[in-house]
Structures are given as C-alpha cells and as structure tokens.
Coordinates of C-alpha atoms (C1' of nucleotides) in Angstrom, one line a residue:
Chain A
X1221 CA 0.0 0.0 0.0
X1222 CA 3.0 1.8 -0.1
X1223 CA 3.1 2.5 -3.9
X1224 CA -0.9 2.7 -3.9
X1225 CA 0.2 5.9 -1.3
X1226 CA 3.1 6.7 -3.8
X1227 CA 0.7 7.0 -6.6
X1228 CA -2.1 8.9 -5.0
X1229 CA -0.1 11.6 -4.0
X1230 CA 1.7 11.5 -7.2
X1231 CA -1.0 12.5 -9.3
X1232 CA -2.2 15.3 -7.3
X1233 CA 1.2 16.6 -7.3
X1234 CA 1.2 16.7 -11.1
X1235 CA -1.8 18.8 -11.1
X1236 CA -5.1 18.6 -8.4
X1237 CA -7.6 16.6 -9.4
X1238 CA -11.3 15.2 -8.6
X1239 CA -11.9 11.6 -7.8
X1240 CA -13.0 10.5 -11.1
X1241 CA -10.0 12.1 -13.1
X1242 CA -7.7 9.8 -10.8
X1243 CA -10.1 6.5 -11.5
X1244 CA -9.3 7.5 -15.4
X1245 CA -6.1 8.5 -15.1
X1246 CA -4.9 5.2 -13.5
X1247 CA -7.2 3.3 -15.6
X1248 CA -6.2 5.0 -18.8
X1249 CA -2.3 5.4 -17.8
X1250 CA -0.6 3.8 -14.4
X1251 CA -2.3 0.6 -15.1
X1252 CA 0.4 0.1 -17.7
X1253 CA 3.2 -0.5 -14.9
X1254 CA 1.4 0.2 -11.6
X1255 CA -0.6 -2.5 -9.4
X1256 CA -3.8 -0.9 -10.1
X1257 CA -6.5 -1.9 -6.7
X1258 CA -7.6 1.5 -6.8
X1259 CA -11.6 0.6 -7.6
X1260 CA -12.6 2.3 -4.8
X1261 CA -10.2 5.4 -4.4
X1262 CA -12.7 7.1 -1.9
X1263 CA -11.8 5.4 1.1
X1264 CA -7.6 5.6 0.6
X1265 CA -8.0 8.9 0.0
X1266 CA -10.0 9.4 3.1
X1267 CA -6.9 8.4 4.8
X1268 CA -4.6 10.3 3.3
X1269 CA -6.7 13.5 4.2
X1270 CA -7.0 12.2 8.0
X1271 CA -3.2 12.1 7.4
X1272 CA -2.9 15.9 6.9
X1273 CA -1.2 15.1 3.1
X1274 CA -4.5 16.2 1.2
X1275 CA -7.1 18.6 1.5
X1276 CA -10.1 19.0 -0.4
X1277 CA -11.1 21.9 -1.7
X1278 CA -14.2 22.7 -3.8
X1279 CA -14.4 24.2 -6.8
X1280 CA -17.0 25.7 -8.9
X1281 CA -16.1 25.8 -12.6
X1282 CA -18.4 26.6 -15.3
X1283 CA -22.0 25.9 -15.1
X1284 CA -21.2 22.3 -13.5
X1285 CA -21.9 21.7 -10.4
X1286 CA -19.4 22.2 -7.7
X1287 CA -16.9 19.4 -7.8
X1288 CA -14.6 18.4 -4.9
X1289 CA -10.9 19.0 -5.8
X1290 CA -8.1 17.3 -3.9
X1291 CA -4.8 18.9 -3.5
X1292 CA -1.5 17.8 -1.5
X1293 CA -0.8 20.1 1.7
X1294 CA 3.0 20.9 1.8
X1295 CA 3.1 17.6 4.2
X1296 CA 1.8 15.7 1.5
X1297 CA 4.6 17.4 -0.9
X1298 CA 7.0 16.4 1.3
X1299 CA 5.6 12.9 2.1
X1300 CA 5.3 12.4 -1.9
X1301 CA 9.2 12.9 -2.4
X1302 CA 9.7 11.1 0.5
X1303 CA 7.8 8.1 -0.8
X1304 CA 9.8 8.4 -4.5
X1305 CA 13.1 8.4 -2.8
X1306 CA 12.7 5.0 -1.2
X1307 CA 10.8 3.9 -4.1
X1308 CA 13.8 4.1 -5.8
X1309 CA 16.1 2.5 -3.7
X1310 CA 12.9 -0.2 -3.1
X1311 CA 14.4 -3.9 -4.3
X1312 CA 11.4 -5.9 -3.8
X1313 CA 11.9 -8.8 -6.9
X1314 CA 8.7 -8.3 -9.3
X1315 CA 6.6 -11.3 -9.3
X1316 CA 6.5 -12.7 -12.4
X1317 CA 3.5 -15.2 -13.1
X1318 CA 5.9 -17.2 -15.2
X1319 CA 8.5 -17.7 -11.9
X1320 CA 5.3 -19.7 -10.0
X1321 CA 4.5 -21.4 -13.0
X1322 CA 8.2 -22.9 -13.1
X1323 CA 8.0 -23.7 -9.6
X1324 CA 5.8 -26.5 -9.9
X1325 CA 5.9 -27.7 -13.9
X1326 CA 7.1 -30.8 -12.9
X1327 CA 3.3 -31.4 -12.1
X1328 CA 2.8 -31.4 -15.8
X1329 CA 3.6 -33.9 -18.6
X1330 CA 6.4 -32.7 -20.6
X1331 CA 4.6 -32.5 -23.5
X1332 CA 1.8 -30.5 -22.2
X1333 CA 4.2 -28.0 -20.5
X1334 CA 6.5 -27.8 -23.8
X1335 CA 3.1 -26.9 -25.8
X1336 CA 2.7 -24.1 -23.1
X1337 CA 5.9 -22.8 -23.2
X1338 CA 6.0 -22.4 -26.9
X1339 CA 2.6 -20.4 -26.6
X1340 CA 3.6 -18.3 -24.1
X1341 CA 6.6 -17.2 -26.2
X1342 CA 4.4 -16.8 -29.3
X1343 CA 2.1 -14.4 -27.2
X1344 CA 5.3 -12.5 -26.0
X1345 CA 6.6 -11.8 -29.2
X1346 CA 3.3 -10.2 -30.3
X1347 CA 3.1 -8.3 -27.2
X1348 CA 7.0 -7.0 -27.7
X1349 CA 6.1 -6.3 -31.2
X1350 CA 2.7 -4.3 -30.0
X1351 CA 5.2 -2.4 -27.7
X1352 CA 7.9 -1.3 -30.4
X1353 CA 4.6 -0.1 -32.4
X1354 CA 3.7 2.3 -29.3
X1355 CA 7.0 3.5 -29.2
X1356 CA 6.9 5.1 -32.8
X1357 CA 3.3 6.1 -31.8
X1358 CA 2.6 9.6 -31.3
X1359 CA 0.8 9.6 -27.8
X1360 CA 4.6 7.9 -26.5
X1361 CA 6.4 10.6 -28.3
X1362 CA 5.0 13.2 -26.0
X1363 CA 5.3 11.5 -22.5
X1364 CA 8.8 10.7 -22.2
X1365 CA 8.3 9.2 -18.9
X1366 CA 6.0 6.7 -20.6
X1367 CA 8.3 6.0 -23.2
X1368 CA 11.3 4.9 -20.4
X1369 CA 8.7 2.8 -19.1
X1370 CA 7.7 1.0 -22.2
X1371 CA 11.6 0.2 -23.2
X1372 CA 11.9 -1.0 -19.9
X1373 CA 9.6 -3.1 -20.5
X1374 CA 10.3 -4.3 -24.1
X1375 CA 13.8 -4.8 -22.2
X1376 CA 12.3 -7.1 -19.6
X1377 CA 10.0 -8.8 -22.4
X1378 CA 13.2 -9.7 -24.8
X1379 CA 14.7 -11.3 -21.8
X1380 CA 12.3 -13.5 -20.9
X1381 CA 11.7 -14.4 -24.4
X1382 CA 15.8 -15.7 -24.4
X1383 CA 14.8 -16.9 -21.0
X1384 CA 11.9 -19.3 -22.6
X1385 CA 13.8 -20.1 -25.7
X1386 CA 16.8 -21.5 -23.7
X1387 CA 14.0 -23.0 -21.6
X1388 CA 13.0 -24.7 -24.4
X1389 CA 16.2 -26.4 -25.3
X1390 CA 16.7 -27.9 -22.1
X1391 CA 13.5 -29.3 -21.4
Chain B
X511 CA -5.2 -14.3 -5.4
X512 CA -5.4 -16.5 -8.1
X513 CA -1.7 -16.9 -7.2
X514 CA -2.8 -17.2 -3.5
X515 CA -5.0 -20.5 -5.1
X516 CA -2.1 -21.5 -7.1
X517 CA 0.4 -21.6 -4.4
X518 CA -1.7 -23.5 -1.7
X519 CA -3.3 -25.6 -4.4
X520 CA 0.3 -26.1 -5.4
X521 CA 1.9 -26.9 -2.2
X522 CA -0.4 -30.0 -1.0
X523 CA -0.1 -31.4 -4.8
X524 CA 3.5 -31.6 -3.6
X525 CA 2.1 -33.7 -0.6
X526 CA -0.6 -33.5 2.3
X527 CA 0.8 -30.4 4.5
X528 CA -0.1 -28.8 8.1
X529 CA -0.8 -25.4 8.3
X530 CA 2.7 -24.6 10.1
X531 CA 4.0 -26.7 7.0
X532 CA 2.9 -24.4 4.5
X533 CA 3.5 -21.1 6.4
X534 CA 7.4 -22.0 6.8
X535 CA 7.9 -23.3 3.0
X536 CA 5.9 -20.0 1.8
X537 CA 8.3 -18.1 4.0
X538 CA 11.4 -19.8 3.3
X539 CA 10.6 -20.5 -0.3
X540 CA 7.7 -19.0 -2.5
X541 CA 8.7 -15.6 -0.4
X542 CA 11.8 -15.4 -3.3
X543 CA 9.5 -15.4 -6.5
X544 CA 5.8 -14.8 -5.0
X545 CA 3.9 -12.4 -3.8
X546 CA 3.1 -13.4 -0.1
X547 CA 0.1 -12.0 1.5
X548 CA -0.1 -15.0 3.7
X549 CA 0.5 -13.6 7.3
X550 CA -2.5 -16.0 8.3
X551 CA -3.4 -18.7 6.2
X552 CA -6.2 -20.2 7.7
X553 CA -8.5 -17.7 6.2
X554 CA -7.5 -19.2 2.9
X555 CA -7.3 -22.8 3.7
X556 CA -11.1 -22.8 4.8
X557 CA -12.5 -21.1 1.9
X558 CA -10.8 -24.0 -0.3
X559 CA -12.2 -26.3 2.0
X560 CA -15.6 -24.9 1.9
X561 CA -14.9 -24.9 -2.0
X562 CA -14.3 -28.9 -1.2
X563 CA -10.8 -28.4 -3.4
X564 CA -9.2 -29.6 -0.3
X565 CA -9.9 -31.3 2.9
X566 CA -8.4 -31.8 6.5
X567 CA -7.4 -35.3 7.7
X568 CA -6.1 -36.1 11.4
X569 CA -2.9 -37.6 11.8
X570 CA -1.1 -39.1 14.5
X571 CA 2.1 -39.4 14.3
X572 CA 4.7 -40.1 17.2
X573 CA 4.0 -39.1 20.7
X574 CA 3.0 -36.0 19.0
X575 CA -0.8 -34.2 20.0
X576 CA -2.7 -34.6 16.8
X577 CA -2.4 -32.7 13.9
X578 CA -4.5 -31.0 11.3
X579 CA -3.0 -32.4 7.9
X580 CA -4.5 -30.2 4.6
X581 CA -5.0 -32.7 1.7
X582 CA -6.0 -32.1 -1.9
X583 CA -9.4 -33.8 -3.1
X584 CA -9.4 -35.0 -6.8
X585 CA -11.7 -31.7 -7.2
X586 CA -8.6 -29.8 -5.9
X587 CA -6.1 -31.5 -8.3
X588 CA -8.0 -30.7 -11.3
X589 CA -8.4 -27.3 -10.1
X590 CA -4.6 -27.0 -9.5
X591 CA -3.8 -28.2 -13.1
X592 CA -6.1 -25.7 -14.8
X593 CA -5.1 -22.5 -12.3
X594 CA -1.4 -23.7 -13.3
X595 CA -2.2 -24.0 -17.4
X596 CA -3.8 -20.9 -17.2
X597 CA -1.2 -19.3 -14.7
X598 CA 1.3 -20.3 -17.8
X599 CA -0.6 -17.9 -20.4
X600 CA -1.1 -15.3 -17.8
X601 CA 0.3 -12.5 -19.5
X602 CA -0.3 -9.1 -16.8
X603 CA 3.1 -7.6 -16.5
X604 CA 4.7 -7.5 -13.4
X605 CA 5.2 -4.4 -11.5
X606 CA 8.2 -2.7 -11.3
X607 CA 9.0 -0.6 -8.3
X608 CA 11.1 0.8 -10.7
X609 CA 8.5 1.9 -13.3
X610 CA 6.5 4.0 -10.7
X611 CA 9.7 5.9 -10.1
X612 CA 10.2 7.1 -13.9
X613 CA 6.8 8.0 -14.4
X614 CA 7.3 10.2 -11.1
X615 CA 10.5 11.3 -12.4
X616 CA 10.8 14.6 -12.9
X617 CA 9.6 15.6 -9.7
X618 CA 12.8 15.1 -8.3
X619 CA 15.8 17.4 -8.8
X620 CA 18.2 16.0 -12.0
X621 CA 21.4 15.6 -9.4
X622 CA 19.2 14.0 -7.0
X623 CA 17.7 11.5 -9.9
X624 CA 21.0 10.8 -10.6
X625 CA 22.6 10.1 -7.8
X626 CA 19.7 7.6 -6.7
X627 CA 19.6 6.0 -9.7
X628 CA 23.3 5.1 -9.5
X629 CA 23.2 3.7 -6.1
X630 CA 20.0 1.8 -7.4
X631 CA 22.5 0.3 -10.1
X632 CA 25.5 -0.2 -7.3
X633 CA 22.8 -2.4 -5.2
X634 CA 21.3 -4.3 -8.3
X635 CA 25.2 -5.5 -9.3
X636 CA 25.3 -6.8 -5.4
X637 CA 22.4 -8.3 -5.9
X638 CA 23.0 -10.2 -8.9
X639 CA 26.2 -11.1 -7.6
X640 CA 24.8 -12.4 -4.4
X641 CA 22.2 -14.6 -6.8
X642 CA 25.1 -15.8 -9.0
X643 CA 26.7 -17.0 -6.1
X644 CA 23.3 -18.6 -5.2
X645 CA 23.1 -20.3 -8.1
X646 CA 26.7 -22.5 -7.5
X647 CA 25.3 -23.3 -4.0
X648 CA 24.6 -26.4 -3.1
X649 CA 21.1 -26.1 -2.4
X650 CA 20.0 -24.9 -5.5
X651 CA 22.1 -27.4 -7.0
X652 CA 19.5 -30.0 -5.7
X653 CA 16.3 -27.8 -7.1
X654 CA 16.1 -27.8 -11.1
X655 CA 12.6 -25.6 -10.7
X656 CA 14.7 -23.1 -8.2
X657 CA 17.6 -23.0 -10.0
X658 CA 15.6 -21.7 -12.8
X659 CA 13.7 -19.3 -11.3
X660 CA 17.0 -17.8 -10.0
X661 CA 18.1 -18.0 -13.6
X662 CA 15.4 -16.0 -14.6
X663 CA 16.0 -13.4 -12.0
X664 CA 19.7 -13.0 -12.9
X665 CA 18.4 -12.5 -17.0
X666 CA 16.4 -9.6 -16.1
X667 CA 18.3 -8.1 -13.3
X668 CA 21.0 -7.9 -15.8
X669 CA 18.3 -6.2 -18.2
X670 CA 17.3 -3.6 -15.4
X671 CA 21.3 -3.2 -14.6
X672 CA 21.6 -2.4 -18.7
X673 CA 18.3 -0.5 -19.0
X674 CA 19.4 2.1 -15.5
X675 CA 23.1 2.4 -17.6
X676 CA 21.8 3.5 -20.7
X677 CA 18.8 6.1 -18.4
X678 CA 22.1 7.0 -17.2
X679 CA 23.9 8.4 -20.0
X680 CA 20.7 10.1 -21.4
X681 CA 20.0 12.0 -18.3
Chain C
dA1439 C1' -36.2 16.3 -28.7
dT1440 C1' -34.5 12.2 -27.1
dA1441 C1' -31.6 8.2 -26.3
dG1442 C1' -27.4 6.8 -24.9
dA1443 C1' -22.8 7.6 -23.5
dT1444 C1' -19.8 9.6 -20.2
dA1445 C1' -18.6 12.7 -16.3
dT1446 C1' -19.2 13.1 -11.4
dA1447 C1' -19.3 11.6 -6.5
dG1448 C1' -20.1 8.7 -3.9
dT1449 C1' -22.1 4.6 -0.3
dA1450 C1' -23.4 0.1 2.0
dA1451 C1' -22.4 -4.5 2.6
dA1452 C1' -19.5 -8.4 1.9
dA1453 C1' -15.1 -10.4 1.5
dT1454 C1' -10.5 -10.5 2.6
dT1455 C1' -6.1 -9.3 4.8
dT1456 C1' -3.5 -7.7 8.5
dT1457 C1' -2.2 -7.3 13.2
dA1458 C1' -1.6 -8.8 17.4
dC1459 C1' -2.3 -12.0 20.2
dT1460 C1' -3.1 -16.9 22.9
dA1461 C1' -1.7 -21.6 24.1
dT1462 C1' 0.7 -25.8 24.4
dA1463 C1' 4.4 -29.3 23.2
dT1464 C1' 8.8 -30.7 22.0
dA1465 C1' 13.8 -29.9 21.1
dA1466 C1' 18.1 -27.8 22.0
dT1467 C1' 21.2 -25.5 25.0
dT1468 C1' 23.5 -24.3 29.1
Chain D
dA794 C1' 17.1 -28.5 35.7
dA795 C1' 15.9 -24.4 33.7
dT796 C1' 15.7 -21.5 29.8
dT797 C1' 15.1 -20.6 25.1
dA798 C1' 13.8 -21.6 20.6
dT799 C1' 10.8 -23.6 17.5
dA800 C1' 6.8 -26.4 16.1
dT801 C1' 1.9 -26.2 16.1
dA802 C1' -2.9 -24.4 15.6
dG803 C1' -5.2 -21.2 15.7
dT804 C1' -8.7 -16.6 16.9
dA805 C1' -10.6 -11.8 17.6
dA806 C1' -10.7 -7.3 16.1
dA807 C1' -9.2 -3.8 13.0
dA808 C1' -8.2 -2.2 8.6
dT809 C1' -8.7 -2.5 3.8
dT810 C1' -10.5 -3.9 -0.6
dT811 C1' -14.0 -5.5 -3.6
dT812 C1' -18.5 -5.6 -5.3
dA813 C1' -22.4 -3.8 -6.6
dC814 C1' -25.0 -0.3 -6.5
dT815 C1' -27.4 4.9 -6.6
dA816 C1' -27.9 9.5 -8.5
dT817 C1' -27.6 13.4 -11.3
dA818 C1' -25.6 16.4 -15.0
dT819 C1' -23.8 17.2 -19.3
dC820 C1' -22.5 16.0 -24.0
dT821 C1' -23.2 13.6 -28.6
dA822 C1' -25.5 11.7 -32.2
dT823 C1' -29.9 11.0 -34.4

DNA sequence: ATAGATATAGTAAAATTTTACTATATAATT
DNA sequence: AATTATATAGTAAAATTTTACTATATCTAT
C-alpha cells in the first residue's frame, strides 16, 4: 500500500484533481506498470486526508456543479518525495506469473508444458512487437516518462523471451 | 489471489501439508519469487475447503498431540492443473518498483535523480552477484525448478542493470 | 427532442487481509 | 534442571479492498 500511497499523492502533485479524473487516469495510464487496486479510491483517499497530506477543496467551474478538488498540503509534498526516494532504492523482486509457473511444472507432462511454453513465447513476441509499435506512436512521443517505461519493459520482455527459448532447449 | 490458489493448491499437490508446514515453506521459499500475502493462512485454507478443493485429515504421528494435515481432493487437483495451465498464459506484466519511479521522475531534482539511480544500479550489481553466487550453492544445486527461477532473476536483473546504464547516459 | 454515453461523487455491505495475540508441546542448550 | 527456541494451531478485532450499486448532470448523435 506503499506505492498505492506513492501513486495517490503523485497524481495530485502533477496537477489537483477530482476523484473521477484519478479512476481514469490510472485506468487509462498507471495501469500500464502500476498494481492498479484502486476501484474504490474514496476510502484511501479518506486516509490520506485524515493524514494531513490532502485537503479538499471545492471548486466551482463553469456551469457544472461544484466538484470536490483534492490537493497535497505541503506535508503531502514532502511525504510524496519522500515516498519516491525510497521507491527508488525499493528492491522488492517483481513477481512474475511465469516464476510460480516454473515452480511446480514438474506437475505437468512434458509435453503439455512444452506446448505451453511455446505459446507463451508466441504471445510474448506479439506483445514486444505491439510495444515497439507504441514506441513510434505519437501519444509515446509526448510522454517521455511513458516512453522509459515502455523500453523497460520491451527490455524485460526480450529477456524473458531468451529466457523461454533457452527454456525450451533444455526441457 | 489467483496466485494465493495456485500456491496453496500447489503446495499440497506436492504432498498433504499442516498449516505450520505451509506457512514455513511460503516463508522460506515461495517468499523469493511470490507475492506473499499469507500472514494468516487459515482464512484461505477454509475457503478451499468450503470450496471442497481440499480437505483436512487427522494424523497421529509419534508421541506428538494430533495434527490438522491439509489434503488435496481430486476436485482440488484438477483445479490445481487448470489455475497452473492458465497461470502459464497469464500475460499481466509485473510491477516494477522501478517503473513508478520514472513515471514520477521529474519531480525530483536532475542531481538528486541521478545520484539515486546510480546507487539503485550499485545495489542491483550486489544483488546479482549475491544470486550468481546462489546459483553454485549447493542447495540450488538439488532444485532444477529453483535453480531456474533464480536463472530468470539473474536475466532480467541484468536487463534492469543495462536498462538504469543507458537512463544514465541520457539524463 | 430524445436516447445513450460519459462525467461526477459517492455509499453500504460483503469479502479479505493484517495485526496482534493466545496456548501448548517438544527440542536444544547451558 | 531451567531456559530458550521452535513447532503447532489457531482466533478476535481492526483495517482495507471489492462488489455492486445509486444518482444526477452534461454531451453527442440521431
């Protein structure tokens, strides 16, 4: 709950924003790296303001009705930078679906697990291929955060593709 | 907590465990490539049961008080191979501590980015080291699906060591 | 002018996880 | 012989997350 924290206060320090523009935001763009549990953010935002990191503060824009803004309080500026600074230096492995599978493939017949494998790799190479498309896209061109992200991830992908393929000859 | 399933499911296929049993193993094990939520597992282990994918059997063994021995039904094993065939095409990325820091970025002063990140590299290379040297252990000599896991673990360490070197040079 | 999509802000109840304990038996150590 | 560590099996209460809704306003296309 540490990077759900991490990613709350983020986004408001980008800019402050209602509820609903953070449920889109993470839907539309942290759910492409981030652990995304956020289907209810009311209640961890709730928190946060009991905290003393976020206030809300309502705002009347337009002829809409008045919508409630939250913004980080300079505690919740400094918690945010505090929260990135041991994000960074935070070395807990990345569970990778794949590692569990390993763990216990000996309860499937070779054949059947081979079959898999070869499947798995298939899928990966489309989904590296989709990734190198988004990276000439234009939406990628303009977030250059997003962009790191998505080599790091095409990164990660083309090593567990050698991963698999080396797999593969041994089984 | 599918993988929750997966990895009780997956530890009585091994054999018929006690609840201690599986806590230890999840600790001294499944902790290096799984995500462990399992403080209590109890919780967990009667919801299967209710589910009638496993069931508890009295043993007595020894001079030992009787104990409560968790042991997959045939409903459970089937269960097992189909969580662990579809486990294998299971495709949602993992997350990457790392990934929530780039998108968050700029937020931080450039020196200050920099300097983290190359202490961030400086721990990975120990890391890495520490699993190469895992990896001519004895213990994970005996372990074909460990030593592979930790195989995989080296492979895309090396790709994040690669990956913060070339962030590096562009920053 | 109306239907349907989407923006907006939630809440109540159920399910699950976490925290912090309790209790006893055996094994190991001094 | 006493102490400590570890094996064993939990439970109760608190915190959090998930599920499944409610409601209204505005915008878009017909």
């Amino acid at each position: 709950m540490i990077d759900q924290e991490l990613i709350l206060l983020g986004l408001l320090r980008q800019s402050p924003k209602h509820g609903y523009e953070i449920k889109v935001k993470v839907r539309k763009i942290l759910s492409l790296f981030a652990g995304v549990r956020l289907n209810s953010i009311y209640y961890p935002l709730k928190i946060l303001e009991k905290k003393g990191l976020l206030a809300k503060c309502v705002v009347k824009k337009g002829k809409r009705p008045a919508r409630l803004v939250y913004c980080l309080t300079p505690k919740g500026k400094g918690r945010f930078e505090s929260l990135l600074n041991r994000n960074l230096l935070d070395f807990t492995r990345p569970q990778f679906t794949l590692d569990l599978s390993l763990y216990f493939l000996d309860f499937l017949k070779v054949s059947q697990a081979r079959r898999r494998l070869e499947k798995r790799l298939e899928i990966l190479e489309k989904i590296s291929s989709g990734i190198k498309g988004m990276l000439i896209s234009r939406e990628l061109k303009r977030s250059l955060p997003l962009r790191r992200i998505m080599e790091h991830n095409l990164c990660l992908l083309r090593a567990e593709e050698r991963f698999l393929k080396s797999l593969l000859k041994k089984i």
